[in-house]
mmCIF file of C-alpha atoms and ligand atoms in Angstrom:
data_model
loop_
_atom_site.group_PDB
_atom_site.id
_atom_site.type_symbol
_atom_site.label_atom_id
_atom_site.label_comp_id
_atom_site.label_asym_id
_atom_site.label_seq_id
_atom_site.Cartn_x
_atom_site.Cartn_y
_atom_site.Cartn_z
ATOM 1 C CA MET A 13 99.396 65.318 122.912
ATOM 2 C CA MET A 14 97.638 64.619 119.822
ATOM 3 C CA ASN A 15 95.381 62.009 121.269
ATOM 4 C CA ILE A 16 93.912 64.550 123.664
ATOM 5 C CA ILE A 17 93.399 67.214 121.092
ATOM 6 C CA LEU A 18 91.477 64.827 118.676
ATOM 7 C CA GLU A 19 89.550 63.833 121.790
ATOM 8 C CA ILE A 20 88.583 67.578 123.398
ATOM 9 C CA VAL A 21 87.456 68.738 119.272
ATOM 10 C CA GLN A 22 85.132 65.843 119.116
ATOM 11 C CA ARG A 23 83.649 66.269 122.399
ATOM 12 C CA HIS A 24 82.684 69.378 121.013
ATOM 13 C CA LEU A 25 81.359 68.745 117.874
ATOM 14 C CA ILE A 26 78.147 67.848 118.385
ATOM 15 C CA PRO A 27 75.617 66.390 116.498
ATOM 16 C CA GLU A 28 79.015 65.192 114.892
ATOM 17 C CA GLU A 29 77.115 64.690 111.170
ATOM 18 C CA ASN A 30 76.830 68.804 111.213
ATOM 19 C CA TYR A 31 80.519 69.028 111.047
ATOM 20 C CA ILE A 32 83.783 68.205 109.474
ATOM 21 C CA TYR A 33 87.119 68.968 111.074
ATOM 22 C CA GLY A 34 90.832 68.480 110.065
ATOM 23 C CA PHE A 35 94.073 69.283 111.507
ATOM 24 C CA ALA A 36 96.731 71.762 109.008
ATOM 25 C CA ASP A 37 100.316 72.114 109.305
ATOM 26 C CA LEU A 38 100.776 75.962 108.340
ATOM 27 C CA THR A 39 104.344 75.998 108.566
ATOM 28 C CA GLY A 40 105.685 78.878 106.245
ATOM 29 C CA LEU A 41 102.244 79.902 105.403
ATOM 30 C CA LEU A 42 101.353 82.213 107.946
ATOM 31 C CA GLN A 43 102.176 85.948 108.267
ATOM 32 C CA ASN A 44 104.670 87.344 111.351
ATOM 33 C CA LYS A 45 102.320 88.279 113.651
ATOM 34 C CA PHE A 46 101.060 84.251 114.225
ATOM 35 C CA THR A 47 104.822 83.714 114.784
ATOM 36 C CA GLY A 48 105.101 79.949 116.403
ATOM 37 C CA PHE A 49 101.409 79.065 115.745
ATOM 38 C CA ASN A 50 102.402 76.755 112.890
ATOM 39 C CA TYR A 51 99.282 74.074 113.265
ATOM 40 C CA GLY A 52 95.450 74.889 112.551
ATOM 41 C CA ILE A 53 92.257 73.179 113.202
ATOM 42 C CA SER A 54 89.741 73.820 110.545
ATOM 43 C CA ILE A 55 85.660 73.057 111.560
ATOM 44 C CA GLY A 56 83.481 73.603 109.105
ATOM 45 C CA ARG A 57 79.565 73.783 110.259
ATOM 46 C CA LYS A 58 76.979 72.234 107.670
ATOM 47 C CA LEU A 59 74.420 74.849 106.789
ATOM 48 C CA ASP A 60 70.958 74.078 106.591
ATOM 49 C CA TYR A 61 70.473 72.740 103.002
ATOM 50 C CA LYS A 62 66.437 73.750 102.903
ATOM 51 C CA ILE A 63 67.155 77.447 103.787
ATOM 52 C CA VAL A 64 70.500 77.453 101.214
ATOM 53 C CA ASP A 65 68.202 76.103 98.101
ATOM 54 C CA LYS A 66 66.122 79.395 98.451
ATOM 55 C CA VAL A 67 69.213 81.512 97.985
ATOM 56 C CA ILE A 68 69.142 80.303 94.448
ATOM 57 C CA ASN A 69 67.987 83.754 93.084
ATOM 58 C CA GLY A 70 69.543 85.751 95.587
ATOM 59 C CA PRO A 71 69.633 85.961 99.504
ATOM 60 C CA THR A 72 66.535 85.461 101.808
ATOM 61 C CA PRO A 73 66.121 87.317 105.412
ATOM 62 C CA GLU A 74 66.243 83.801 106.404
ATOM 63 C CA TYR A 75 69.658 83.147 104.898
ATOM 64 C CA TYR A 76 71.301 86.225 106.590
ATOM 65 C CA SER A 77 69.909 84.861 110.085
ATOM 66 C CA HIS A 78 70.954 81.588 109.644
ATOM 67 C CA TYR A 79 74.735 82.703 108.888
ATOM 68 C CA ARG A 80 74.999 84.989 111.733
ATOM 69 C CA GLN A 81 73.427 82.530 113.791
ATOM 70 C CA ILE A 82 76.226 80.035 112.865
ATOM 71 C CA ASN A 83 78.746 82.677 113.194
ATOM 72 C CA GLU A 84 77.732 82.781 116.783
ATOM 73 C CA GLU A 85 77.683 79.235 117.354
ATOM 74 C CA LEU A 86 81.456 78.776 116.068
ATOM 75 C CA ALA A 87 82.562 81.706 118.145
ATOM 76 C CA LEU A 88 81.100 79.717 121.062
ATOM 77 C CA LEU A 89 82.410 76.650 119.852
ATOM 78 C CA THR A 90 86.014 77.503 119.107
ATOM 79 C CA GLY A 91 85.683 79.459 122.420
ATOM 80 C CA LYS A 92 84.914 76.224 124.753
ATOM 81 C CA ILE A 93 87.294 74.149 122.417
ATOM 82 C CA SER A 94 90.251 76.384 123.205
ATOM 83 C CA GLU A 95 89.432 76.996 126.980
ATOM 84 C CA ASP A 96 89.583 72.640 127.287
ATOM 85 C CA LEU A 97 92.737 72.938 125.386
ATOM 86 C CA ASN A 98 94.556 75.704 127.460
ATOM 87 C CA LYS A 99 93.367 73.904 130.745
ATOM 88 C CA ASN A 100 95.622 71.054 128.941
ATOM 89 C CA ASP A 101 98.588 73.559 128.871
ATOM 90 C CA ILE A 102 97.851 73.749 124.667
ATOM 91 C CA GLU A 103 98.249 77.449 123.756
ATOM 92 C CA THR A 104 95.747 78.262 120.953
ATOM 93 C CA LEU A 105 94.588 81.045 119.096
ATOM 94 C CA ASN A 106 91.090 82.062 118.170
ATOM 95 C CA ILE A 107 90.393 83.107 114.805
ATOM 96 C CA GLU A 108 86.613 84.095 114.296
ATOM 97 C CA PRO A 109 84.049 83.260 111.439
ATOM 98 C CA THR A 110 84.107 86.723 109.985
ATOM 99 C CA VAL A 111 85.163 90.226 110.822
ATOM 100 C CA SER A 112 82.968 93.079 111.858
ATOM 101 C CA THR A 113 83.530 96.181 109.737
ATOM 102 C CA SER A 114 84.612 97.996 112.792
ATOM 103 C CA GLU A 115 87.168 95.794 113.225
ATOM 104 C CA LEU A 116 88.580 95.854 109.984
ATOM 105 C CA ASP A 117 92.095 97.852 108.962
ATOM 106 C CA SER A 118 92.521 100.257 105.897
ATOM 107 C CA ILE A 119 94.691 97.364 104.583
ATOM 108 C CA TYR A 120 91.784 95.194 104.397
ATOM 109 C CA PHE A 121 89.559 97.871 102.387
ATOM 110 C CA LYS A 122 92.509 98.062 99.740
ATOM 111 C CA THR A 123 92.879 94.587 99.544
ATOM 112 C CA LEU A 124 89.911 92.412 101.070
ATOM 113 C CA ARG A 125 92.266 90.095 102.451
ATOM 114 C CA THR A 126 92.226 89.461 106.280
ATOM 115 C CA ASP A 127 94.901 88.078 107.917
ATOM 116 C CA LEU A 128 93.794 84.503 108.070
ATOM 117 C CA SER A 129 92.094 82.800 105.440
ATOM 118 C CA HIS A 130 90.140 79.601 106.927
ATOM 119 C CA LYS A 131 89.677 78.228 103.530
ATOM 120 C CA MET A 132 93.828 77.682 103.390
ATOM 121 C CA VAL A 133 93.639 76.367 106.581
ATOM 122 C CA ALA A 134 90.891 74.012 105.429
ATOM 123 C CA THR A 135 92.633 72.693 101.997
ATOM 124 C CA ARG A 136 95.991 72.095 104.064
ATOM 125 C CA ALA A 137 93.873 69.750 106.750
ATOM 126 C CA GLY A 138 92.749 67.675 103.277
ATOM 127 C CA LEU A 139 88.974 68.386 103.538
ATOM 128 C CA GLY A 140 88.276 70.222 100.527
ATOM 129 C CA TRP A 141 89.288 72.715 97.517
ATOM 130 C CA ILE A 142 89.026 76.215 96.382
ATOM 131 C CA GLY A 143 86.093 76.422 93.726
ATOM 132 C CA LYS A 144 85.780 78.522 90.499
ATOM 133 C CA SER A 145 83.879 80.952 92.300
ATOM 134 C CA ASP A 146 86.508 81.494 95.443
ATOM 135 C CA LEU A 147 84.015 78.976 97.667
ATOM 136 C CA PHE A 148 85.948 76.302 99.536
ATOM 137 C CA ILE A 149 84.191 73.098 98.270
ATOM 138 C CA SER A 150 84.340 70.400 101.126
ATOM 139 C CA LYS A 151 83.871 66.585 100.099
ATOM 140 C CA GLU A 152 80.877 66.412 102.483
ATOM 141 C CA PHE A 153 78.762 69.507 102.002
ATOM 142 C CA GLY A 154 80.422 71.087 98.858
ATOM 143 C CA PRO A 155 80.262 75.074 99.976
ATOM 144 C CA ARG A 156 77.376 74.608 102.137
ATOM 145 C CA LEU A 157 78.978 75.244 105.309
ATOM 146 C CA ARG A 158 80.573 77.986 107.141
ATOM 147 C CA LEU A 159 84.305 77.764 108.701
ATOM 148 C CA VAL A 160 85.890 78.709 111.387
ATOM 149 C CA SER A 161 89.903 77.863 112.558
ATOM 150 C CA ILE A 162 92.058 77.669 115.918
ATOM 151 C CA LEU A 163 95.826 77.965 115.585
ATOM 152 C CA LEU A 164 98.083 75.782 117.699
ATOM 153 C CA LYS A 165 101.584 75.720 118.574
ATOM 154 C CA THR A 166 101.916 71.757 119.349
ATOM 155 C CA PRO A 167 102.360 69.429 116.116
ATOM 156 C CA LEU A 168 99.206 68.012 114.915
ATOM 157 C CA LYS A 169 99.037 65.450 112.247
ATOM 158 C CA SER A 170 96.925 65.409 109.430
ATOM 159 C CA LYS A 171 94.672 62.786 108.927
ATOM 160 C CA SER A 172 94.264 63.583 105.065
ATOM 161 C CA LYS A 173 97.013 64.980 102.714
ATOM 162 C CA PRO A 174 96.393 68.895 101.748
ATOM 163 C CA ILE A 175 94.721 69.275 98.813
ATOM 164 C CA GLU A 176 96.356 71.593 96.490
ATOM 165 C CA ILE A 177 94.412 71.397 93.600
ATOM 166 C CA SER A 178 90.421 72.039 92.405
ATOM 167 C CA ARG A 179 88.705 69.270 91.580
ATOM 168 C CA CYS A 180 86.003 71.094 89.580
ATOM 169 C CA GLY A 181 86.775 70.175 86.422
ATOM 170 C CA ASN A 182 84.996 71.237 83.653
ATOM 171 C CA CYS A 183 81.679 72.276 85.694
ATOM 172 C CA ASN A 184 81.280 76.129 85.426
ATOM 173 C CA ILE A 185 77.695 76.281 87.192
ATOM 174 C CA CYS A 186 78.596 78.812 89.634
ATOM 175 C CA VAL A 187 80.336 81.040 87.173
ATOM 176 C CA VAL A 188 77.525 80.920 84.800
ATOM 177 C CA VAL A 189 74.815 81.937 87.656
ATOM 178 C CA CYS A 190 77.184 84.724 89.490
ATOM 179 C CA PRO A 191 75.071 88.173 88.987
ATOM 180 C CA ALA A 192 78.285 89.884 89.505
ATOM 181 C CA LYS A 193 80.364 87.804 86.756
ATOM 182 C CA ALA A 194 82.939 87.676 89.056
ATOM 183 C CA ALA A 195 84.822 84.341 88.031
ATOM 184 C CA ASN A 196 86.800 83.829 84.488
ATOM 185 C CA ARG A 197 86.702 79.678 84.704
ATOM 186 C CA LYS A 198 90.044 79.191 85.553
ATOM 187 C CA LEU A 199 90.882 76.436 87.930
ATOM 188 C CA TRP A 200 92.223 77.020 91.098
ATOM 189 C CA ASP A 201 95.842 75.436 92.337
ATOM 190 C CA ILE A 202 97.940 76.687 95.484
ATOM 191 C CA THR A 203 99.941 78.878 93.030
ATOM 192 C CA VAL A 204 97.283 80.778 91.439
ATOM 193 C CA ASP A 205 96.373 84.257 93.487
ATOM 194 C CA ARG A 206 92.705 84.915 94.201
ATOM 195 C CA GLU A 207 92.797 87.864 91.667
ATOM 196 C CA GLU A 208 93.995 85.368 88.545
ATOM 197 C CA PHE A 209 90.509 83.708 88.768
ATOM 198 C CA PHE A 210 88.160 85.626 90.738
ATOM 199 C CA ASP A 211 87.397 89.487 91.287
ATOM 200 C CA PRO A 212 86.370 90.056 94.939
ATOM 201 C CA TRP A 213 85.480 93.695 94.132
ATOM 202 C CA LYS A 214 82.252 92.294 92.099
ATOM 203 C CA CYS A 215 81.638 89.804 94.179
ATOM 204 C CA ARG A 216 81.688 92.575 97.367
ATOM 205 C CA ASP A 217 79.668 95.322 94.969
ATOM 206 C CA GLN A 218 76.778 92.666 94.207
ATOM 207 C CA CYS A 219 77.235 91.531 97.941
ATOM 208 C CA ALA A 220 76.360 94.946 99.256
ATOM 209 C CA GLY A 221 73.633 95.707 96.545
ATOM 210 C CA PHE A 222 71.993 92.500 97.537
ATOM 211 C CA GLY A 223 71.775 93.897 101.159
ATOM 212 C CA ARG A 224 70.275 96.924 100.646
ATOM 213 C CA SER A 225 67.689 95.485 97.683
ATOM 214 C CA ARG A 226 67.035 92.291 99.385
ATOM 215 C CA LEU A 227 67.113 93.263 103.100
ATOM 216 C CA GLY A 228 66.992 96.737 103.575
ATOM 217 C CA ILE A 229 70.277 96.777 105.526
ATOM 218 C CA ASP A 230 74.421 97.655 105.376
ATOM 219 C CA ALA A 231 75.287 93.983 105.002
ATOM 220 C CA ARG A 232 77.215 92.366 102.231
ATOM 221 C CA ILE A 233 75.597 89.156 101.304
ATOM 222 C CA CYS A 234 74.941 86.858 98.426
ATOM 223 C CA GLY A 235 75.383 82.734 98.466
ATOM 224 C CA ILE A 236 74.031 82.161 94.773
ATOM 225 C CA CYS A 237 77.267 80.147 94.329
ATOM 226 C CA VAL A 238 76.948 79.025 97.591
ATOM 227 C CA ALA A 239 73.413 77.357 96.540
ATOM 228 C CA ALA A 240 74.416 76.694 92.544
ATOM 229 C CA CYS A 241 77.274 74.188 93.339
ATOM 230 C CA PRO A 242 76.801 70.820 92.770
ATOM 231 C CA VAL A 243 79.090 69.114 95.030
ATOM 232 C CA GLY A 244 76.959 70.591 97.587
ATOM 233 C CA GLN A 245 73.745 69.361 96.398
ATOM 234 C CA LYS A 246 75.147 66.290 95.994
ATOM 235 C CA LYS A 247 74.199 65.784 92.233
ATOM 236 C CA GLN A 248 77.959 65.121 91.464
ATOM 237 C CA VAL A 249 79.485 61.989 92.669
ATOM 238 C CA THR A 250 83.066 62.329 91.274
ATOM 239 C CA VAL A 251 84.192 63.661 94.840
ATOM 240 C CA ILE A 252 87.509 61.726 95.584
HETATM 241 C C1 LIG B 23 86.809 89.109 102.774
HETATM 242 C C2 LIG B 23 85.692 88.373 102.914
HETATM 243 C C3 LIG B 23 84.614 88.338 101.523
HETATM 244 C C4 LIG B 23 84.768 89.145 100.828
HETATM 245 C C5 LIG B 23 86.143 88.587 99.675
HETATM 246 C C6 LIG B 23 85.590 87.063 99.105
HETATM 247 C C7 LIG B 23 86.648 86.608 98.409
HETATM 248 N N1 LIG B 23 86.713 85.157 97.917
HETATM 249 O O1 LIG B 23 88.032 86.921 99.120
HETATM 250 C C8 LIG B 23 83.541 89.531 99.944
HETATM 251 C C9 LIG B 23 83.104 90.694 100.809
HETATM 252 C C10 LIG B 23 83.498 89.693 98.808
HETATM 253 C C11 LIG B 23 82.793 88.297 100.742
HETATM 254 C C12 LIG B 23 81.971 87.477 100.181
HETATM 255 C C13 LIG B 23 81.044 86.683 100.241
HETATM 256 N N2 LIG B 23 81.569 85.602 101.371
HETATM 257 CO CO1 LIG B 23 83.473 85.615 102.671
HETATM 258 N N3 LIG B 23 84.699 86.049 104.033
HETATM 259 C C14 LIG B 23 85.743 87.140 103.599
HETATM 260 C C15 LIG B 23 86.665 86.785 104.570
HETATM 261 C C16 LIG B 23 86.253 87.620 106.061
HETATM 262 C C17 LIG B 23 88.508 86.994 104.637
HETATM 263 C C18 LIG B 23 88.548 86.322 103.145
HETATM 264 C C19 LIG B 23 89.822 86.612 102.999
HETATM 265 O O2 LIG B 23 90.793 86.682 103.678
HETATM 266 N N4 LIG B 23 90.483 86.261 101.255
HETATM 267 C C20 LIG B 23 91.685 86.604 101.106
HETATM 268 C C21 LIG B 23 91.949 85.702 100.107
HETATM 269 C C22 LIG B 23 93.473 85.745 99.724
HETATM 270 O O3 LIG B 23 92.155 84.509 100.360
HETATM 271 P P1 LIG B 23 90.555 83.426 100.597
HETATM 272 O O4 LIG B 23 89.596 83.857 99.086
HETATM 273 O O5 LIG B 23 90.184 83.202 101.956
HETATM 274 O O6 LIG B 23 91.606 82.236 100.114
HETATM 275 C C23 LIG B 23 92.360 82.085 99.031
HETATM 276 C C24 LIG B 23 93.536 81.293 100.071
HETATM 277 O O7 LIG B 23 93.000 80.541 100.965
HETATM 278 C C25 LIG B 23 94.181 80.590 98.818
HETATM 279 N N5 LIG B 23 94.406 79.479 99.309
HETATM 280 C C26 LIG B 23 93.885 77.923 99.386
HETATM 281 N N6 LIG B 23 94.177 77.078 100.231
HETATM 282 C C27 LIG B 23 95.584 77.231 100.047
HETATM 283 C C28 LIG B 23 97.052 76.665 100.271
HETATM 284 C C29 LIG B 23 98.148 77.521 99.993
HETATM 285 C C30 LIG B 23 99.026 76.399 99.953
HETATM 286 C C31 LIG B 23 98.432 78.378 99.432
HETATM 287 C C32 LIG B 23 99.471 79.177 99.250
HETATM 288 C C33 LIG B 23 96.991 79.329 99.271
HETATM 289 C C34 LIG B 23 95.805 78.535 99.586
HETATM 290 O O8 LIG B 23 93.014 80.039 97.898
HETATM 291 C C35 LIG B 23 91.912 81.223 97.971
HETATM 292 C C36 LIG B 23 91.938 82.076 96.452
HETATM 293 O O9 LIG B 23 93.445 82.621 96.419
HETATM 294 C C37 LIG B 23 86.148 85.340 105.445
HETATM 295 C C38 LIG B 23 86.552 84.522 106.412
HETATM 296 C C39 LIG B 23 88.556 84.057 106.777
HETATM 297 N N7 LIG B 23 88.565 85.083 107.654
HETATM 298 O O10 LIG B 23 88.941 83.536 106.070
HETATM 299 C C40 LIG B 23 84.683 85.256 104.695
HETATM 300 C C41 LIG B 23 84.441 84.214 103.468
HETATM 301 C C42 LIG B 23 85.431 83.523 102.742
HETATM 302 N N8 LIG B 23 83.437 84.293 103.266
HETATM 303 C C43 LIG B 23 82.143 83.280 103.056
HETATM 304 C C44 LIG B 23 80.989 83.553 102.358
HETATM 305 C C45 LIG B 23 80.073 82.578 102.701
HETATM 306 C C46 LIG B 23 80.733 84.636 101.835
HETATM 307 C C47 LIG B 23 79.493 84.833 100.338
HETATM 308 C C48 LIG B 23 79.008 83.330 99.802
HETATM 309 C C49 LIG B 23 78.808 85.867 101.828
HETATM 310 C C50 LIG B 23 77.242 85.171 101.929
HETATM 311 N N9 LIG B 23 77.618 84.463 103.178
HETATM 312 O O11 LIG B 23 76.432 85.373 101.524
HETATM 313 C C51 LIG B 23 79.876 85.677 99.632
HETATM 314 C C52 LIG B 23 80.408 85.028 98.359
HETATM 315 C C53 LIG B 23 82.459 84.919 98.595
HETATM 316 C C54 LIG B 23 82.855 84.394 96.958
HETATM 317 N N10 LIG B 23 82.327 83.788 96.225
HETATM 318 O O12 LIG B 23 83.855 84.057 97.319
HETATM 319 C C55 LIG B 23 82.745 82.292 103.825
HETATM 320 C C56 LIG B 23 83.398 80.902 102.604
HETATM 321 C C57 LIG B 23 82.874 79.676 103.236
HETATM 322 C C58 LIG B 23 83.043 78.895 101.935
HETATM 323 N N11 LIG B 23 82.217 77.869 101.515
HETATM 324 O O13 LIG B 23 83.969 79.212 100.620
HETATM 325 C C59 LIG B 23 84.214 82.589 104.415
HETATM 326 C C60 LIG B 23 85.026 81.493 104.728
HETATM 327 C C61 LIG B 23 83.651 82.534 105.937
HETATM 328 C C62 LIG B 23 83.260 81.710 107.002
HETATM 329 N N12 LIG B 23 83.714 81.873 108.048
HETATM 330 O O14 LIG B 23 82.909 80.697 106.358
HETATM 331 N N13 LIG B 23 83.583 87.392 101.827
#
């Protein structure tokens, strides 16, 4: 079964160099609504580096349309992968790259938490860790990617061990450049909850402000921490 799944996933990730993927065992980590779906496929789609580089002082219209386009691409991609898996009697649950405001419930507006964290599926798949600004930092593209997940009931074997601690060390570049001052320099590990090192409300307010001032629309967008991370810029070679 594992070979079929691997073959289907690989078949759809074209061109290969734009993607990373991995398999995660999520047993005991998900909410009751996902009962039975204990395994996850994590897929990361690289962003256009030239577009991200220009976000260093704040979001651009080009960045906004790029990430919307990648969201659409990822939703289509997971749809196709799921369709092929379903044809092989493998049950799936696609988790969209993002959620529109209309789909979000009152709990989200009190917590800024959705039902499933793509970043958690990605760390369990061994693809990277959580940085000081709460971004998922992949070994290949740093945070310069968008994530998506497919949940499965079929047991999956991971290629790599889950990553459980941060590899950011003493680097504080994203903390310093954050206009919202949302991070406090504390390192993430799986026992550290988001609010202990990162204030999502400060981040959200800043993103909403940028949406209005830079794009003239009601959108939450920033990306300064994404552009500044040296792992994404390949300036750091200590990634193991
Ligand atoms: C809500 C949300 C926001 C909120 C809150 C942000 C936040 N940091 O939580 C706001 C509106 C502020 C926001 C802003 C942005 N967002 Co946003 N957002 C989301 C969304 C829809 C849900 C996140 C969520 O539920 N968070 C709840 C907390 C608890 O989980 P978490 O932060 O995801 O991660 C925690 C756990 O996963 C845990 N964890 C990780 N591994 C493990 C393993 C174990 C065993 C355990 C127990 C825990 C654990 O560690 C993290 C910290 O506690 C996701 C899509 C998704 N469904 O995942 C996108 C997402 C996180 N956003 C994304 C992006 C890119 C952004 C922006 C850069 C916007 C932009 N495009 O300009 C900004 C900046 C974000 C930043 N610095 O964090 C990307 C992140 C990509 C990346 N490289 O990390 C995501 C994944 C969308 C995607 N499909 O790619 N976002």
